[in-house]
Amino acid sequence: MSDNQVEPPLSQETFQELWESIPVLEREISASPEFDLKMPMWSALEDLGLEDPLLPVAMDLLAPSSSQACIPSDGPPASTSSVLTTAAYPGPHQLQLRFQKSSTAKSVTCTFSPSLNKMFCQLAKTCPVQIHLDCPPPRGTVLRATAVYKKSEHVAEVVRRCPHHERSADTDGLAPASHLIRVEANSRAIYSEDSHSKRQSVLVPYEPPQVGSDCTTVLFNYMCNSSCMGGMNRRPILSILTLEGADGQLLGRQCYEVRVCACPGRDRKSEEENLRRQQEEGAEGAETPDTSPPKRSIQDVTQPNVSPAPRKKRRAEDDEVFTLQVRGRERYEMLKKLMEAMEVKDLIPSRVVEAYRQQRQHLKVTQTKERAGTEVKKGKKLLVKCERDSD
């Protein structure tokens, strides 16, 4: 038998026929979500009832990383309601807001009043807010900050910056010029505007607390004064902070009032003092019973109608001390004597002052009568008919 007639059992032609029998698929990687991660050889192995051991490894390598899957590019959708609720909702993770302790000194740029639940800050100054959760939220959770008006007559309006500050060149390149709230030192902040309600908000990915801390700190900036015309125009606002999942599910809500002013320490001290006075007046009114008679009593006509001295209620404002600058020594001495006389008057009982006034009035009437009698005696003597002329 010749060499040409010998056919080896495993020839090249047999392998070629086997290779061509395997269906060939497109090997280019597609960017569409429907891209099949399986290669042609893996499909052929599935047809034979086999599974490639490298398939799970390839799937893990081609899956999106955790940093890319934290939040979508445009963030979860905001609430489309025209009126946002401001009720506190800690949620399943017990969302709480904490603020750094600060004084009421004039030099402070941001201070928070726990009794008022109100933040006082200067324009475009750093306002740290600490986020505390009892348990970690799911992956992709974001924090959203939205500003709304506090009073019911303005609650449907959108809070925006005034035209003057909106045209100013103070943008950081990320935030639109019309947004009131900005996030400082966070390049992953997303500024959004709802297409239906036109409300503006800013989102930041939730970051777990660092080692040794139980809070996450977010730095906010408020870019317009509360007194700006065309903007807030002295209307109080609330800052709503919500914790939202990657699909937009609400996980928690807290809010606090914000006042953007030139002197936060002074304004906080003044408003806390007003609140304390209101609470004291309310407590005094609750403790003092109403002892007024239900009907008017008939007074005895034999007794003189002497009205009781009105009891002066010393208002809380009288305890406040003011400083008055006077130019000139003579004017200073005159005002000093006037102040001393008023202080002495406060020490004298009101009935003594009333008796003194009546005595002065009686004395004034007596002097007037005496003066009138003296003027008649000094006048020309009248002639009487019965008298005759001596001549």
XYZ file of C-alpha atoms in Angstrom:
391
model
C 0.000 0.000 0.000
C 1.370 3.417 -0.955
C 1.730 6.360 1.392
C -1.031 8.289 -0.455
C -3.536 5.553 0.316
C -2.815 5.624 4.096
C -5.389 7.775 5.989
C -4.404 8.486 9.624
C -7.245 8.192 12.126
C -6.693 11.749 13.478
C -5.991 13.675 10.317
C -6.047 17.452 9.870
C -9.144 17.189 7.710
C -11.074 15.564 10.580
C -10.133 18.405 12.998
C -11.001 21.046 10.415
C -14.434 19.560 9.925
C -14.967 19.496 13.691
C -13.911 23.178 14.059
C -16.146 24.309 11.225
C -19.090 22.552 12.808
C -18.950 24.992 15.792
C -21.147 28.112 15.173
C -19.082 31.317 15.161
C -20.633 34.367 16.891
C -19.691 38.011 16.720
C -16.603 38.582 18.880
C -16.722 42.370 19.158
C -17.721 43.739 22.585
C -20.874 45.786 22.513
C -21.622 48.670 24.900
C -25.349 48.020 24.997
C -26.981 46.609 28.202
C -28.041 43.514 26.215
C -24.411 42.519 25.585
C -23.853 38.793 26.128
C -20.655 38.251 28.079
C -20.216 34.681 26.754
C -17.668 33.991 24.031
C -18.320 31.620 21.036
C -16.448 28.693 22.558
C -18.555 29.000 25.732
C -21.737 28.819 23.648
C -20.481 25.697 21.924
C -19.690 24.148 25.296
C -23.226 24.919 26.484
C -24.592 23.130 23.412
C -22.587 20.108 24.455
C -23.962 20.325 28.008
C -20.701 21.617 29.526
C -19.916 24.795 31.506
C -16.714 26.749 31.194
C -15.029 27.222 34.630
C -13.717 30.708 33.659
C -17.209 32.160 33.117
C -17.820 33.297 36.750
C -14.386 34.942 36.856
C -15.044 36.833 33.619
C -18.423 37.974 34.873
C -16.844 39.412 38.032
C -14.150 41.216 36.061
C -16.603 42.798 33.631
C -19.130 43.790 36.334
C -19.227 47.522 37.300
C -17.104 48.502 40.271
C -18.605 49.510 43.634
C -17.560 53.155 43.222
C -19.325 53.387 39.880
C -22.457 51.702 41.212
C -22.899 53.999 44.237
C -25.201 56.560 42.633
C -26.539 57.081 39.132
C -25.144 59.870 37.044
C -28.231 61.998 37.502
C -29.162 60.853 41.027
C -32.479 59.436 42.207
C -35.582 61.370 41.306
C -36.678 64.061 43.710
C -40.189 64.402 45.095
C -42.458 65.976 42.488
C -44.930 67.306 45.057
C -45.442 71.067 44.973
C -45.571 71.182 48.800
C -42.827 69.277 50.619
C -43.479 67.996 54.113
C -41.219 69.151 56.922
C -42.197 66.521 59.496
C -39.287 64.672 61.071
C -38.961 61.037 59.962
C -35.910 59.221 61.385
C -36.696 56.152 59.296
C -35.370 52.624 59.755
C -31.801 53.907 60.152
C -32.723 56.549 62.814
C -31.457 59.600 60.931
C -30.301 62.369 63.285
C -28.677 65.752 62.671
C -26.016 67.122 64.970
C -24.361 70.532 65.035
C -21.152 71.766 66.526
C -21.427 73.771 69.735
C -20.702 77.470 69.219
C -21.110 80.702 71.151
C -23.067 83.858 70.386
C -19.980 86.020 69.900
C -20.052 88.631 67.158
C -17.093 87.035 65.381
C -18.807 83.663 64.838
C -19.761 82.873 61.221
C -22.120 79.952 61.881
C -24.001 79.001 65.037
C -26.946 76.731 65.841
C -29.635 77.231 68.480
C -31.031 73.936 69.857
C -33.979 75.680 71.558
C -35.047 77.288 68.272
C -33.854 74.433 66.007
C -32.407 77.197 63.862
C -29.072 77.817 62.173
C -27.653 81.343 61.941
C -24.884 81.790 59.389
C -23.222 84.334 57.160
C -23.369 84.439 53.394
C -21.236 81.760 51.662
C -19.642 80.607 54.947
C -19.011 76.990 55.924
C -21.943 75.391 57.776
C -21.028 71.875 59.001
C -23.890 69.429 59.547
C -23.206 66.020 61.111
C -25.216 63.000 59.928
C -25.709 60.175 62.443
C -27.237 56.763 61.627
C -27.722 53.813 63.949
C -27.028 51.289 61.180
C -25.369 51.637 57.759
C -27.730 52.277 54.826
C -27.725 50.243 51.602
C -25.238 50.913 48.815
C -26.042 53.855 46.590
C -27.665 55.937 49.365
C -27.507 59.705 48.880
C -28.203 62.791 50.986
C -30.427 65.492 49.468
C -30.698 69.077 50.775
C -33.676 71.228 49.729
C -34.762 74.705 50.870
C -38.450 75.594 51.346
C -40.279 78.569 52.822
C -41.580 78.130 56.365
C -44.839 80.128 56.295
C -47.927 78.634 54.703
C -48.517 81.598 52.387
C -45.102 81.091 50.755
C -44.653 77.317 51.025
C -45.554 76.675 47.358
C -42.891 79.070 46.031
C -39.418 77.922 45.016
C -36.499 79.253 47.063
C -33.952 80.882 44.768
C -31.131 83.369 45.018
C -31.808 87.045 44.447
C -30.925 88.481 41.007
C -27.996 90.448 42.444
C -26.190 87.438 43.939
C -27.196 85.249 41.010
C -25.206 87.494 38.660
C -22.163 87.554 40.940
C -19.071 85.611 39.868
C -18.851 83.298 42.895
C -19.593 79.969 41.253
C -17.354 76.955 41.846
C -17.935 75.540 38.364
C -20.319 72.822 39.588
C -23.316 74.612 41.084
C -25.711 76.636 38.920
C -25.904 80.319 39.762
C -29.531 80.168 40.925
C -29.039 77.434 43.564
C -29.192 78.671 47.158
C -27.606 75.624 48.845
C -24.176 74.380 47.820
C -21.912 71.629 49.097
C -18.345 72.560 49.887
C -15.276 70.365 49.289
C -17.153 67.574 47.496
C -16.648 67.133 43.759
C -19.298 64.375 43.613
C -22.123 66.755 44.495
C -25.007 66.730 42.013
C -27.244 69.799 41.568
C -30.694 68.978 40.282
C -33.928 70.792 39.487
C -37.239 68.968 39.408
C -38.917 69.229 36.014
C -42.410 69.457 37.543
C -42.096 71.521 40.727
C -38.917 73.396 39.644
C -37.505 72.910 43.137
C -33.725 72.932 43.378
C -31.717 70.512 45.485
C -28.188 69.214 45.902
C -27.221 65.538 46.357
C -24.079 63.978 47.776
C -23.295 60.265 48.163
C -23.513 59.061 51.727
C -20.074 58.274 53.128
C -19.693 56.056 56.209
C -18.105 57.648 59.298
C -14.356 57.523 59.601
C -12.589 55.379 62.160
C -13.205 56.679 65.667
C -16.272 58.729 64.706
C -19.983 57.995 64.603
C -21.011 60.868 62.322
C -20.543 61.920 58.729
C -19.983 65.650 58.214
C -21.350 67.549 55.217
C -20.308 71.179 54.608
C -23.092 73.411 53.268
C -22.996 76.990 51.968
C -25.995 79.335 51.785
C -25.413 81.755 48.933
C -27.957 84.548 49.611
C -28.964 86.668 52.600
C -32.397 86.269 54.146
C -33.046 90.001 53.689
C -32.215 90.156 49.955
C -34.893 91.794 47.819
C -36.024 89.602 44.963
C -34.930 86.486 46.818
C -35.990 85.343 50.289
C -36.994 88.926 51.163
C -37.019 88.355 54.955
C -39.159 85.234 54.615
C -38.001 82.406 56.930
C -36.845 79.204 55.240
C -36.350 75.581 56.262
C -33.584 73.300 55.069
C -34.869 69.732 54.519
C -32.256 66.967 54.603
C -33.426 63.589 53.317
C -31.736 60.196 53.142
C -32.691 58.430 49.894
C -31.870 55.060 48.406
C -30.476 54.448 44.938
C -34.008 53.947 43.595
C -35.331 57.145 45.206
C -36.873 55.450 48.249
C -37.087 57.755 51.283
C -35.047 56.380 54.180
C -35.196 59.378 56.562
C -35.973 63.087 56.838
C -34.927 65.903 59.179
C -35.198 69.687 58.847
C -34.033 72.878 60.566
C -34.624 76.603 60.086
C -31.940 78.776 58.518
C -31.286 82.515 58.770
C -28.512 83.997 56.633
C -27.469 87.318 58.161
C -24.497 89.587 58.796
C -24.161 88.893 62.544
C -25.295 85.335 63.419
C -24.275 85.527 67.084
C -26.254 88.698 67.755
C -29.389 87.454 65.986
C -29.294 84.112 67.792
C -28.964 85.822 71.179
C -31.850 88.185 70.398
C -34.237 85.458 69.223
C -33.417 83.169 72.158
C -34.117 86.065 74.537
C -37.475 86.721 72.878
C -38.373 83.040 73.165
C -37.474 83.024 76.861
C -39.683 86.073 77.523
C -42.617 84.507 75.717
C -42.267 81.331 77.759
C -42.116 83.315 81.014
C -45.192 85.373 80.122
C -47.068 82.207 79.196
C -46.118 80.561 82.493
C -47.234 83.618 84.507
C -50.556 83.727 82.683
C -51.187 80.058 83.407
C -50.371 80.376 87.131
C -52.462 83.545 87.778
C -56.192 82.646 88.065
C -58.935 84.945 86.786
C -60.390 86.631 89.916
C -62.506 89.244 88.137
C -66.213 89.233 89.160
C -68.680 87.929 86.589
C -70.950 90.980 86.961
C -70.402 94.638 87.703
C -70.756 95.361 91.406
C -72.924 98.301 92.611
C -70.817 100.702 94.646
C -72.149 102.399 97.779
C -72.988 106.021 96.973
C -72.115 107.122 100.505
C -68.505 106.176 99.971
C -66.297 108.339 97.812
C -65.571 106.934 94.418
C -61.874 106.312 94.847
C -60.450 104.251 92.070
C -57.646 101.933 93.119
C -54.230 102.862 91.938
C -53.436 101.065 88.731
C -50.865 98.370 89.198
C -48.045 98.866 86.840
C -46.767 95.717 85.286
C -43.097 95.989 84.806
C -42.377 94.637 81.406
C -39.383 92.469 80.751
C -38.015 95.049 78.329
C -37.492 97.519 81.219
C -34.712 95.341 82.585
C -32.642 95.787 79.467
C -29.770 98.254 79.789
C -29.035 100.734 77.002
C -26.049 102.973 76.481
C -26.635 106.555 75.300
C -23.785 108.734 74.099
C -24.255 112.457 74.866
C -22.128 115.292 73.514
C -21.572 118.112 75.974
C -21.241 118.177 79.750
C -24.316 120.332 80.311
C -26.596 117.986 78.409
C -25.115 115.021 80.229
C -25.857 116.555 83.659
C -29.408 117.381 82.600
C -30.096 113.844 81.382
C -28.473 112.440 84.489
C -30.816 114.405 86.755
C -33.756 113.292 84.654
C -32.706 109.651 84.960
C -32.283 109.964 88.750
C -35.736 111.539 89.057
C -37.293 108.682 87.074
C -35.555 106.094 89.249
C -36.816 107.819 92.400
C -40.289 107.876 90.902
C -40.171 104.113 90.362
C -39.362 103.610 94.047
C -42.319 105.720 95.334
C -45.654 103.867 95.624
C -48.291 104.885 93.135
C -50.789 105.951 95.865
C -48.273 108.404 97.293
C -47.716 109.862 93.849
C -51.490 110.204 93.350
C -51.928 111.960 96.700
C -49.107 114.315 95.864
C -50.727 115.188 92.545
C -54.071 115.934 94.230
C -52.338 118.127 96.770
C -50.586 120.036 94.015
C -53.866 120.471 92.170
C -55.617 121.783 95.313
C -52.773 124.180 96.010
C -52.873 125.444 92.446
C -56.632 126.155 92.668
C -56.204 128.019 95.984
C -53.447 130.218 94.580
C -55.596 131.038 91.563
C -58.508 132.226 93.788
C -56.205 134.354 95.948
C -54.698 135.983 92.896
C -58.150 136.809 91.551
C -59.204 138.500 94.861
C -56.061 140.570 94.979
C -56.628 141.934 91.510
C -60.160 143.188 92.453
C -58.923 145.112 95.546
C -56.260 146.862 93.536
C -58.814 148.146 91.030
C -60.577 151.581 90.895
C -63.040 152.231 93.720
C -66.662 152.316 92.635
C -68.840 155.312 93.536
C -72.027 154.753 95.513
C -75.172 156.853 94.979
C -75.740 157.576 98.666
C -72.352 159.241 99.017
C -72.203 162.995 98.358
C -69.450 165.152 97.132
C -67.777 167.087 99.932
C -67.613 170.107 97.712
